[in-house]
Amino acid sequence: MTEVLLGKSLLELTDWVQEKGQPSYRGKQLYQWLYQKGARSLLDITVFPKQWREDNQEQDIGRSHVDYFNTAHDGTRKYLLKLKDGLIIETVGIPSSKRLTVCVSSQVGCIMNCDFCATGKEGFTRNLKAHEIIDQILTVQEDFKQRVSNVVFMGMGEPLLNLPEVIKAVKSINKDIGIGARFITISTVGLPKKILELAQYQLQITFAVSLHASNQQLREKLIPSANHYPLKQLLADCREYVNITRRRITFEYILLSGVNDLPEHAQELAQQLKGFQTHVNLIPYNPISEVDYQRPTPERIKNFVELLEKNKIAVSVRYSRGLEADAACGQLRSKKKLIDRL
Ligand code: SAH
């Protein structure tokens, strides 16, 4: 891939403009236009000399193009972004009273193939570069004409399988775009050694682990990779993460009716999480067409919540937003393919 500007630090941009024959103060201008004003091309940067902009207009800044979007009644907007090589990724902008959250992808596709997840059904193509992650936030910010307040790595892909680029993106989102690390969430299904590798970076981010099951047997049924990573080891690594970073972990638990939402599962989950100062996010299943799980009734969800609360576990139920626009995670991409085929 040719050199792109997005993802570079102020220092690197200053070096770059100097190499291109400009005085060093232009580095700061370029930095502001890239990260704050959302320039898409050097031609946009009107403070630069016209001739220089024209001479360098072919320079790739690193922005994607919105290929398609869809807006739900609640204002949630799902985008398909076209990357330089023509591949398509999904990004979601989720507005709430004062916040604007962006759900970003870290990979094109996903190798994990969790049974209930649409992304895995299409296989894995490649890792995203840091600038392709940063671009997703700038795109949503530009479209909503509002600053993004929160970023969650809950789009396509498994962030811990693309750690160097994800870390680079997180640092830039924090330092260059200006979003507090605490407002950036990395979510993982959990991979051997990777949680501790992440801990070593000592980021002040929010860390979420997709647990989804209260015992090993059940977890293996839902998440193929659980075979190679026993729940016991995963939870031990999570404890070590807390020791190293002194930060709490959020556990995510998808609720699949009759599969993992029985009272005994809630009790077992509470047992497993003993000793963690944690928060559990329950995610009622979003139906995808490839499998026939059911979302539990409100009554079953309420029972599950109450049982966890009885065991002194902080819990919230996170309904996915914008469902009527295009169902669950990863679904927009498959639907668009269908439309294109018509
Ligand atoms: N690979 C990472 C991040 C991507 S998925 C991870 O597994 O955490 C983000 C969250 O959405 C995960 O908790 C995932 O299990 C959940 N998810 C995926 N498909 C879903 C569906 N159909 N319904 C509800 N949640 C889903």
mmCIF file of C-alpha atoms and ligand atoms in Angstrom:
data_model
loop_
_atom_site.group_PDB
_atom_site.id
_atom_site.type_symbol
_atom_site.label_atom_id
_atom_site.label_comp_id
_atom_site.label_asym_id
_atom_site.label_seq_id
_atom_site.Cartn_x
_atom_site.Cartn_y
_atom_site.Cartn_z
ATOM 1 C CA MET A 1 0.000 0.000 0.000
ATOM 2 C CA THR A 2 1.353 3.448 -0.822
ATOM 3 C CA GLU A 3 2.145 5.855 1.970
ATOM 4 C CA VAL A 4 -0.958 7.514 3.400
ATOM 5 C CA LEU A 5 -1.086 10.552 5.661
ATOM 6 C CA LEU A 6 -3.863 9.585 8.077
ATOM 7 C CA GLY A 7 -2.406 7.783 11.062
ATOM 8 C CA LYS A 8 0.789 9.843 11.057
ATOM 9 C CA SER A 9 1.690 11.873 14.139
ATOM 10 C CA LEU A 10 2.304 15.628 14.173
ATOM 11 C CA LEU A 11 6.043 14.960 14.081
ATOM 12 C CA GLU A 12 5.786 12.576 11.134
ATOM 13 C CA LEU A 13 3.560 14.993 9.237
ATOM 14 C CA THR A 14 6.025 17.799 9.893
ATOM 15 C CA ASP A 15 8.826 15.667 8.432
ATOM 16 C CA TRP A 16 6.632 14.821 5.488
ATOM 17 C CA VAL A 17 5.749 18.421 4.559
ATOM 18 C CA GLN A 18 9.415 19.362 4.816
ATOM 19 C CA GLU A 19 10.352 16.535 2.473
ATOM 20 C CA LYS A 20 7.773 17.991 0.118
ATOM 21 C CA GLY A 21 9.481 21.385 0.224
ATOM 22 C CA GLN A 22 7.240 23.163 2.724
ATOM 23 C CA PRO A 23 8.266 24.949 5.943
ATOM 24 C CA SER A 24 7.849 22.963 9.158
ATOM 25 C CA TYR A 25 4.837 24.982 10.442
ATOM 26 C CA ARG A 26 2.819 23.490 7.612
ATOM 27 C CA GLY A 27 3.033 20.183 9.495
ATOM 28 C CA LYS A 28 0.740 21.500 12.206
ATOM 29 C CA GLN A 29 -1.685 22.841 9.616
ATOM 30 C CA LEU A 30 -1.783 19.515 7.830
ATOM 31 C CA TYR A 31 -2.330 17.761 11.170
ATOM 32 C CA GLN A 32 -5.308 19.981 11.995
ATOM 33 C CA TRP A 33 -6.861 19.655 8.571
ATOM 34 C CA LEU A 34 -6.540 15.871 8.641
ATOM 35 C CA TYR A 35 -7.794 15.146 12.127
ATOM 36 C CA GLN A 36 -9.991 18.138 13.018
ATOM 37 C CA LYS A 37 -11.309 19.487 9.735
ATOM 38 C CA GLY A 38 -11.605 16.125 8.010
ATOM 39 C CA ALA A 39 -9.774 16.985 4.786
ATOM 40 C CA ARG A 40 -10.286 14.319 2.130
ATOM 41 C CA SER A 41 -7.642 15.523 -0.287
ATOM 42 C CA LEU A 42 -4.707 17.903 -0.191
ATOM 43 C CA LEU A 43 -6.755 20.109 -2.536
ATOM 44 C CA ASP A 44 -9.146 20.763 0.391
ATOM 45 C CA ILE A 45 -6.426 22.357 2.485
ATOM 46 C CA THR A 46 -6.887 25.961 1.435
ATOM 47 C CA VAL A 47 -4.165 27.346 3.710
ATOM 48 C CA PHE A 48 -1.570 25.572 1.549
ATOM 49 C CA PRO A 49 -0.205 27.227 -1.615
ATOM 50 C CA LYS A 50 -2.441 26.437 -4.577
ATOM 51 C CA GLN A 51 0.342 25.295 -6.863
ATOM 52 C CA TRP A 52 1.740 22.901 -4.243
ATOM 53 C CA ARG A 53 -1.710 21.416 -3.617
ATOM 54 C CA GLU A 54 -2.191 20.813 -7.307
ATOM 55 C CA ASP A 55 1.260 19.289 -7.700
ATOM 56 C CA ASN A 56 0.515 16.877 -4.846
ATOM 57 C CA GLN A 57 -3.164 16.230 -5.399
ATOM 58 C CA GLU A 58 -2.594 12.545 -6.127
ATOM 59 C CA GLN A 59 -1.190 12.003 -2.634
ATOM 60 C CA ASP A 60 -3.424 9.515 -0.803
ATOM 61 C CA ILE A 61 -4.699 10.991 2.452
ATOM 62 C CA GLY A 62 -6.234 7.681 3.503
ATOM 63 C CA ARG A 63 -9.972 8.355 3.465
ATOM 64 C CA SER A 64 -12.578 5.816 2.367
ATOM 65 C CA HIS A 65 -15.781 6.519 0.456
ATOM 66 C CA VAL A 66 -19.307 5.946 1.677
ATOM 67 C CA ASP A 67 -20.674 3.300 -0.677
ATOM 68 C CA TYR A 68 -24.087 2.971 0.950
ATOM 69 C CA PHE A 69 -25.848 3.971 4.137
ATOM 70 C CA ASN A 70 -29.088 3.300 5.896
ATOM 71 C CA THR A 71 -30.777 5.271 8.683
ATOM 72 C CA ALA A 72 -33.041 3.738 11.313
ATOM 73 C CA HIS A 73 -35.906 5.536 13.088
ATOM 74 C CA ASP A 74 -33.802 6.039 16.174
ATOM 75 C CA GLY A 75 -31.174 7.890 14.129
ATOM 76 C CA THR A 76 -28.652 5.042 14.049
ATOM 77 C CA ARG A 77 -26.871 5.112 10.739
ATOM 78 C CA LYS A 78 -25.096 2.138 9.219
ATOM 79 C CA TYR A 79 -22.502 2.714 6.546
ATOM 80 C CA LEU A 80 -20.750 0.547 4.048
ATOM 81 C CA LEU A 81 -17.360 2.095 3.402
ATOM 82 C CA LYS A 82 -15.345 1.318 0.315
ATOM 83 C CA LEU A 83 -11.622 0.992 0.933
ATOM 84 C CA LYS A 84 -8.862 1.840 -1.530
ATOM 85 C CA ASP A 85 -8.677 -1.762 -2.748
ATOM 86 C CA GLY A 86 -12.427 -1.923 -3.280
ATOM 87 C CA LEU A 87 -13.203 -3.998 -0.193
ATOM 88 C CA ILE A 88 -16.238 -3.054 1.860
ATOM 89 C CA ILE A 89 -16.489 -2.655 5.634
ATOM 90 C CA GLU A 90 -19.337 -1.787 7.952
ATOM 91 C CA THR A 91 -19.357 1.148 10.379
ATOM 92 C CA VAL A 92 -22.214 2.332 12.566
ATOM 93 C CA GLY A 93 -22.944 5.781 14.010
ATOM 94 C CA ILE A 94 -25.167 5.641 17.094
ATOM 95 C CA PRO A 95 -26.489 8.978 18.403
ATOM 96 C CA SER A 96 -27.928 9.330 21.894
ATOM 97 C CA SER A 97 -28.816 12.443 23.884
ATOM 98 C CA LYS A 98 -25.352 13.978 24.103
ATOM 99 C CA ARG A 99 -23.233 11.179 22.756
ATOM 100 C CA LEU A 100 -22.251 9.978 19.364
ATOM 101 C CA THR A 101 -20.820 6.469 19.418
ATOM 102 C CA VAL A 102 -19.068 4.877 16.472
ATOM 103 C CA CYS A 103 -18.950 1.111 16.176
ATOM 104 C CA VAL A 104 -15.804 0.406 14.154
ATOM 105 C CA SER A 105 -14.542 -2.615 12.235
ATOM 106 C CA SER A 106 -10.978 -3.807 12.790
ATOM 107 C CA GLN A 107 -10.844 -6.417 10.021
ATOM 108 C CA VAL A 108 -12.550 -7.168 6.708
ATOM 109 C CA GLY A 109 -14.522 -10.230 7.744
ATOM 110 C CA CYS A 110 -13.576 -12.401 10.688
ATOM 111 C CA ILE A 111 -11.884 -15.715 11.222
ATOM 112 C CA MET A 112 -13.553 -16.557 14.554
ATOM 113 C CA ASN A 113 -16.834 -17.757 13.060
ATOM 114 C CA CYS A 114 -18.972 -17.471 16.197
ATOM 115 C CA ASP A 115 -22.202 -19.286 15.537
ATOM 116 C CA PHE A 116 -24.564 -16.327 16.057
ATOM 117 C CA CYS A 117 -22.507 -13.670 14.256
ATOM 118 C CA ALA A 118 -23.144 -12.574 10.665
ATOM 119 C CA THR A 119 -19.589 -11.348 10.009
ATOM 120 C CA GLY A 120 -17.980 -14.763 10.333
ATOM 121 C CA LYS A 121 -20.356 -16.290 7.796
ATOM 122 C CA GLU A 122 -18.556 -14.466 5.010
ATOM 123 C CA GLY A 123 -15.063 -15.510 6.051
ATOM 124 C CA PHE A 124 -11.985 -13.370 6.545
ATOM 125 C CA THR A 125 -10.260 -11.198 3.955
ATOM 126 C CA ARG A 126 -7.645 -9.007 5.652
ATOM 127 C CA ASN A 127 -6.674 -6.847 8.597
ATOM 128 C CA LEU A 128 -7.452 -3.151 8.480
ATOM 129 C CA LYS A 129 -4.637 -0.625 8.599
ATOM 130 C CA ALA A 130 -4.729 1.931 11.419
ATOM 131 C CA HIS A 131 -5.755 4.713 9.037
ATOM 132 C CA GLU A 132 -8.705 2.632 7.833
ATOM 133 C CA ILE A 133 -9.926 2.451 11.417
ATOM 134 C CA ILE A 134 -9.334 6.155 12.111
ATOM 135 C CA ASP A 135 -11.154 7.045 8.889
ATOM 136 C CA GLN A 136 -14.343 5.372 10.152
ATOM 137 C CA ILE A 137 -14.563 7.852 13.021
ATOM 138 C CA LEU A 138 -13.858 10.858 10.806
ATOM 139 C CA THR A 139 -16.507 9.669 8.351
ATOM 140 C CA VAL A 140 -19.224 9.439 11.008
ATOM 141 C CA GLN A 141 -18.133 12.748 12.541
ATOM 142 C CA GLU A 142 -18.361 14.438 9.157
ATOM 143 C CA ASP A 143 -21.734 12.931 8.328
ATOM 144 C CA PHE A 144 -23.374 13.757 11.692
ATOM 145 C CA LYS A 145 -21.627 17.156 11.863
ATOM 146 C CA GLN A 146 -21.028 16.341 15.497
ATOM 147 C CA ARG A 147 -17.957 15.285 17.446
ATOM 148 C CA VAL A 148 -17.722 11.589 18.149
ATOM 149 C CA SER A 149 -17.684 10.948 21.903
ATOM 150 C CA ASN A 150 -17.278 7.154 22.090
ATOM 151 C CA VAL A 151 -15.682 4.458 19.968
ATOM 152 C CA VAL A 152 -16.394 0.750 20.318
ATOM 153 C CA PHE A 153 -14.454 -1.957 18.458
ATOM 154 C CA MET A 154 -17.600 -4.036 17.984
ATOM 155 C CA GLY A 155 -17.936 -3.956 14.224
ATOM 156 C CA MET A 156 -16.473 -6.559 11.896
ATOM 157 C CA GLY A 157 -13.465 -8.510 13.043
ATOM 158 C CA GLU A 158 -11.528 -9.575 16.108
ATOM 159 C CA PRO A 159 -9.420 -6.606 17.293
ATOM 160 C CA LEU A 160 -6.877 -8.732 19.174
ATOM 161 C CA LEU A 161 -5.937 -10.489 15.938
ATOM 162 C CA ASN A 162 -4.910 -7.124 14.519
ATOM 163 C CA LEU A 163 -3.337 -5.726 17.648
ATOM 164 C CA PRO A 164 -0.485 -3.559 16.264
ATOM 165 C CA GLU A 165 -2.797 -1.631 13.929
ATOM 166 C CA VAL A 166 -5.593 -1.469 16.509
ATOM 167 C CA ILE A 167 -3.188 -0.038 19.116
ATOM 168 C CA LYS A 168 -1.850 2.465 16.615
ATOM 169 C CA ALA A 169 -5.416 3.507 15.773
ATOM 170 C CA VAL A 170 -6.427 3.757 19.453
ATOM 171 C CA LYS A 171 -3.465 6.021 20.201
ATOM 172 C CA SER A 172 -4.291 8.248 17.257
ATOM 173 C CA ILE A 173 -8.024 8.349 18.047
ATOM 174 C CA ASN A 174 -7.022 9.434 21.541
ATOM 175 C CA LYS A 175 -4.240 11.882 20.779
ATOM 176 C CA ASP A 176 -5.005 13.188 17.295
ATOM 177 C CA ILE A 177 -8.813 13.112 17.150
ATOM 178 C CA GLY A 178 -9.064 13.856 20.875
ATOM 179 C CA ILE A 179 -11.354 11.136 22.250
ATOM 180 C CA GLY A 180 -10.534 10.134 25.845
ATOM 181 C CA ALA A 181 -9.094 6.618 26.136
ATOM 182 C CA ARG A 182 -11.809 5.679 28.633
ATOM 183 C CA PHE A 183 -14.382 6.335 25.936
ATOM 184 C CA ILE A 184 -12.744 3.823 23.609
ATOM 185 C CA THR A 185 -13.810 0.197 24.088
ATOM 186 C CA ILE A 186 -11.978 -2.816 22.711
ATOM 187 C CA SER A 187 -14.162 -5.916 22.643
ATOM 188 C CA THR A 188 -12.712 -9.395 22.184
ATOM 189 C CA VAL A 189 -13.857 -12.965 22.123
ATOM 190 C CA GLY A 190 -10.570 -13.760 23.912
ATOM 191 C CA LEU A 191 -7.475 -15.426 22.472
ATOM 192 C CA PRO A 192 -4.608 -17.205 24.244
ATOM 193 C CA LYS A 193 -1.829 -14.772 25.253
ATOM 194 C CA LYS A 194 -3.504 -11.825 23.526
ATOM 195 C CA ILE A 195 -5.295 -10.405 26.563
ATOM 196 C CA LEU A 196 -2.018 -10.171 28.466
ATOM 197 C CA GLU A 197 -0.315 -8.735 25.412
ATOM 198 C CA LEU A 198 -2.934 -5.979 25.368
ATOM 199 C CA ALA A 199 -2.455 -5.426 29.114
ATOM 200 C CA GLN A 200 1.233 -4.639 28.553
ATOM 201 C CA TYR A 201 0.299 -1.508 26.602
ATOM 202 C CA GLN A 202 -1.273 -0.063 29.767
ATOM 203 C CA LEU A 203 -3.942 1.789 27.827
ATOM 204 C CA GLN A 204 -6.648 3.535 29.829
ATOM 205 C CA ILE A 205 -9.265 2.079 27.500
ATOM 206 C CA THR A 206 -12.420 0.182 28.418
ATOM 207 C CA PHE A 207 -11.916 -3.523 27.864
ATOM 208 C CA ALA A 208 -14.811 -5.877 27.121
ATOM 209 C CA VAL A 209 -14.727 -9.655 26.847
ATOM 210 C CA SER A 210 -17.429 -11.540 24.950
ATOM 211 C CA LEU A 211 -18.102 -14.407 27.337
ATOM 212 C CA HIS A 212 -21.534 -15.549 26.113
ATOM 213 C CA ALA A 213 -21.554 -18.777 28.109
ATOM 214 C CA SER A 214 -21.350 -19.772 31.760
ATOM 215 C CA ASN A 215 -19.405 -22.991 31.181
ATOM 216 C CA GLN A 216 -16.830 -24.420 28.823
ATOM 217 C CA GLN A 217 -19.118 -26.903 27.075
ATOM 218 C CA LEU A 218 -21.696 -24.289 26.188
ATOM 219 C CA ARG A 219 -19.035 -21.795 25.120
ATOM 220 C CA GLU A 220 -17.493 -24.294 22.714
ATOM 221 C CA LYS A 221 -20.865 -24.724 21.047
ATOM 222 C CA LEU A 222 -21.199 -21.004 20.365
ATOM 223 C CA ILE A 223 -17.569 -20.017 19.801
ATOM 224 C CA PRO A 224 -15.385 -22.503 17.882
ATOM 225 C CA SER A 225 -12.115 -20.978 19.146
ATOM 226 C CA ALA A 226 -13.142 -21.704 22.751
ATOM 227 C CA ASN A 227 -11.886 -25.217 22.048
ATOM 228 C CA HIS A 228 -8.323 -23.974 22.249
ATOM 229 C CA TYR A 229 -8.868 -21.555 25.092
ATOM 230 C CA PRO A 230 -10.595 -23.003 28.142
ATOM 231 C CA LEU A 231 -12.953 -20.665 29.983
ATOM 232 C CA LYS A 232 -10.876 -21.191 33.099
ATOM 233 C CA GLN A 233 -7.754 -19.895 31.355
ATOM 234 C CA LEU A 234 -9.675 -17.002 29.793
ATOM 235 C CA LEU A 235 -10.942 -15.890 33.205
ATOM 236 C CA ALA A 236 -7.474 -16.315 34.728
ATOM 237 C CA ASP A 237 -6.077 -14.053 31.979
ATOM 238 C CA CYS A 238 -8.840 -11.548 32.694
ATOM 239 C CA ARG A 239 -7.844 -11.502 36.387
ATOM 240 C CA GLU A 240 -4.249 -10.923 35.357
ATOM 241 C CA TYR A 241 -5.344 -8.114 33.024
ATOM 242 C CA VAL A 242 -7.019 -6.415 36.000
ATOM 243 C CA ASN A 243 -3.859 -6.890 38.099
ATOM 244 C CA ILE A 244 -1.640 -5.390 35.445
ATOM 245 C CA THR A 245 -3.834 -2.492 34.341
ATOM 246 C CA ARG A 246 -5.829 -1.841 37.540
ATOM 247 C CA ARG A 247 -8.842 -1.435 35.323
ATOM 248 C CA ARG A 248 -12.146 -3.287 35.409
ATOM 249 C CA ILE A 249 -13.361 -5.576 32.666
ATOM 250 C CA THR A 250 -16.826 -5.582 31.151
ATOM 251 C CA PHE A 251 -18.215 -8.973 30.212
ATOM 252 C CA GLU A 252 -20.614 -9.298 27.325
ATOM 253 C CA TYR A 253 -23.156 -12.070 27.300
ATOM 254 C CA ILE A 254 -25.424 -12.638 24.316
ATOM 255 C CA LEU A 255 -28.836 -13.980 25.328
ATOM 256 C CA LEU A 256 -30.081 -16.865 23.197
ATOM 257 C CA SER A 257 -33.468 -18.190 24.220
ATOM 258 C CA GLY A 258 -33.345 -21.680 25.697
ATOM 259 C CA VAL A 259 -29.607 -21.946 24.989
ATOM 260 C CA ASN A 260 -27.763 -19.842 27.559
ATOM 261 C CA ASP A 261 -30.508 -17.859 29.302
ATOM 262 C CA LEU A 262 -31.793 -20.374 31.860
ATOM 263 C CA PRO A 263 -31.740 -19.597 35.605
ATOM 264 C CA GLU A 264 -28.933 -22.113 36.112
ATOM 265 C CA HIS A 265 -26.830 -20.245 33.559
ATOM 266 C CA ALA A 266 -27.295 -16.982 35.449
ATOM 267 C CA GLN A 267 -26.246 -18.698 38.696
ATOM 268 C CA GLU A 268 -23.268 -20.331 37.050
ATOM 269 C CA LEU A 269 -22.220 -17.057 35.423
ATOM 270 C CA ALA A 270 -22.360 -15.294 38.791
ATOM 271 C CA GLN A 271 -20.123 -18.053 40.233
ATOM 272 C CA GLN A 272 -17.600 -17.683 37.432
ATOM 273 C CA LEU A 273 -17.386 -13.939 37.910
ATOM 274 C CA LYS A 274 -16.869 -14.071 41.677
ATOM 275 C CA GLY A 275 -14.061 -11.751 42.703
ATOM 276 C CA PHE A 276 -14.322 -9.552 39.630
ATOM 277 C CA GLN A 277 -15.512 -5.996 40.141
ATOM 278 C CA THR A 278 -17.298 -6.176 36.909
ATOM 279 C CA HIS A 279 -20.178 -5.081 34.800
ATOM 280 C CA VAL A 280 -22.088 -7.553 32.669
ATOM 281 C CA ASN A 281 -23.675 -6.342 29.440
ATOM 282 C CA LEU A 282 -26.450 -8.655 28.348
ATOM 283 C CA ILE A 283 -27.052 -8.474 24.595
ATOM 284 C CA PRO A 284 -30.382 -9.973 23.524
ATOM 285 C CA TYR A 285 -29.662 -11.832 20.306
ATOM 286 C CA ASN A 286 -30.184 -9.954 17.032
ATOM 287 C CA PRO A 287 -31.654 -12.425 14.567
ATOM 288 C CA ILE A 288 -29.453 -13.223 11.579
ATOM 289 C CA SER A 289 -30.710 -15.260 8.655
ATOM 290 C CA GLU A 290 -28.068 -18.008 8.719
ATOM 291 C CA VAL A 291 -29.000 -19.564 12.081
ATOM 292 C CA ASP A 292 -32.267 -20.046 13.923
ATOM 293 C CA TYR A 293 -31.595 -18.878 17.453
ATOM 294 C CA GLN A 294 -34.346 -16.905 19.161
ATOM 295 C CA ARG A 295 -34.189 -13.729 21.177
ATOM 296 C CA PRO A 296 -35.517 -14.405 24.719
ATOM 297 C CA THR A 297 -38.809 -12.835 25.795
ATOM 298 C CA PRO A 298 -38.646 -9.719 28.019
ATOM 299 C CA GLU A 299 -39.761 -11.928 30.912
ATOM 300 C CA ARG A 300 -36.809 -14.315 30.508
ATOM 301 C CA ILE A 301 -34.396 -11.400 30.151
ATOM 302 C CA LYS A 302 -35.794 -9.831 33.330
ATOM 303 C CA ASN A 303 -35.344 -13.086 35.251
ATOM 304 C CA PHE A 304 -31.751 -13.385 34.100
ATOM 305 C CA VAL A 305 -31.021 -9.792 35.160
ATOM 306 C CA GLU A 306 -32.601 -10.301 38.568
ATOM 307 C CA LEU A 307 -30.617 -13.444 39.258
ATOM 308 C CA LEU A 308 -27.343 -11.689 38.484
ATOM 309 C CA GLU A 309 -28.341 -8.706 40.601
ATOM 310 C CA LYS A 310 -29.200 -11.026 43.489
ATOM 311 C CA ASN A 311 -25.596 -12.194 43.225
ATOM 312 C CA LYS A 312 -24.430 -8.566 43.424
ATOM 313 C CA ILE A 313 -23.352 -8.334 39.824
ATOM 314 C CA ALA A 314 -23.844 -4.996 38.076
ATOM 315 C CA VAL A 315 -25.730 -5.654 34.897
ATOM 316 C CA SER A 316 -27.279 -3.797 31.967
ATOM 317 C CA VAL A 317 -29.232 -4.956 28.963
ATOM 318 C CA ARG A 318 -27.909 -3.567 25.681
ATOM 319 C CA TYR A 319 -30.369 -3.763 22.872
ATOM 320 C CA SER A 320 -28.700 -3.232 19.526
ATOM 321 C CA ARG A 321 -29.879 0.004 18.021
ATOM 322 C CA GLY A 322 -31.201 0.559 14.552
ATOM 323 C CA LEU A 323 -32.561 -2.915 14.140
ATOM 324 C CA GLU A 324 -35.220 -2.099 11.587
ATOM 325 C CA ALA A 325 -32.605 -0.562 9.288
ATOM 326 C CA ASP A 326 -30.653 -3.741 8.854
ATOM 327 C CA ALA A 327 -30.832 -6.284 11.624
ATOM 328 C CA ALA A 328 -27.679 -7.340 13.367
ATOM 329 C CA CYS A 329 -23.990 -6.814 13.109
ATOM 330 C CA GLY A 330 -22.622 -7.588 9.654
ATOM 331 C CA GLN A 331 -26.041 -7.871 8.097
ATOM 332 C CA LEU A 332 -25.879 -4.690 6.086
ATOM 333 C CA ARG A 333 -23.014 -6.016 4.008
ATOM 334 C CA SER A 334 -24.857 -9.183 3.058
ATOM 335 C CA LYS A 335 -28.057 -7.273 2.336
ATOM 336 C CA LYS A 336 -26.223 -4.841 0.062
ATOM 337 C CA LYS A 337 -24.783 -7.772 -1.861
ATOM 338 C CA LEU A 338 -28.298 -9.044 -2.348
ATOM 339 C CA ILE A 339 -29.471 -5.648 -3.623
ATOM 340 C CA ASP A 340 -26.538 -5.475 -6.028
ATOM 341 C CA ARG A 341 -27.435 -8.855 -7.433
ATOM 342 C CA LEU A 342 -31.029 -7.835 -8.228
HETATM 343 N N1 SAH B 1 -14.782 -9.924 17.862
HETATM 344 C C1 SAH B 1 -15.125 -9.025 18.919
HETATM 345 C C2 SAH B 1 -15.868 -7.756 18.473
HETATM 346 C C3 SAH B 1 -16.921 -7.868 17.422
HETATM 347 S S1 SAH B 1 -18.548 -8.356 17.839
HETATM 348 C C4 SAH B 1 -15.912 -9.750 19.980
HETATM 349 O O1 SAH B 1 -16.280 -10.891 19.763
HETATM 350 O O2 SAH B 1 -16.130 -9.189 21.043
HETATM 351 C C5 SAH B 1 -19.145 -7.281 19.081
HETATM 352 C C6 SAH B 1 -20.191 -7.945 19.970
HETATM 353 O O3 SAH B 1 -21.411 -8.227 19.238
HETATM 354 C C7 SAH B 1 -19.712 -9.279 20.527
HETATM 355 O O4 SAH B 1 -20.018 -9.384 21.883
HETATM 356 C C8 SAH B 1 -20.495 -10.250 19.694
HETATM 357 O O5 SAH B 1 -20.595 -11.485 20.295
HETATM 358 C C9 SAH B 1 -21.826 -9.545 19.536
HETATM 359 N N2 SAH B 1 -22.669 -10.117 18.481
HETATM 360 C C10 SAH B 1 -22.299 -10.667 17.311
HETATM 361 N N3 SAH B 1 -23.372 -11.123 16.627
HETATM 362 C C11 SAH B 1 -24.455 -10.832 17.371
HETATM 363 C C12 SAH B 1 -25.851 -11.050 17.206
HETATM 364 N N4 SAH B 1 -26.343 -11.653 16.130
HETATM 365 N N5 SAH B 1 -26.662 -10.627 18.193
HETATM 366 C C13 SAH B 1 -26.194 -10.000 19.297
HETATM 367 N N6 SAH B 1 -24.885 -9.769 19.508
HETATM 368 C C14 SAH B 1 -24.012 -10.182 18.563
#
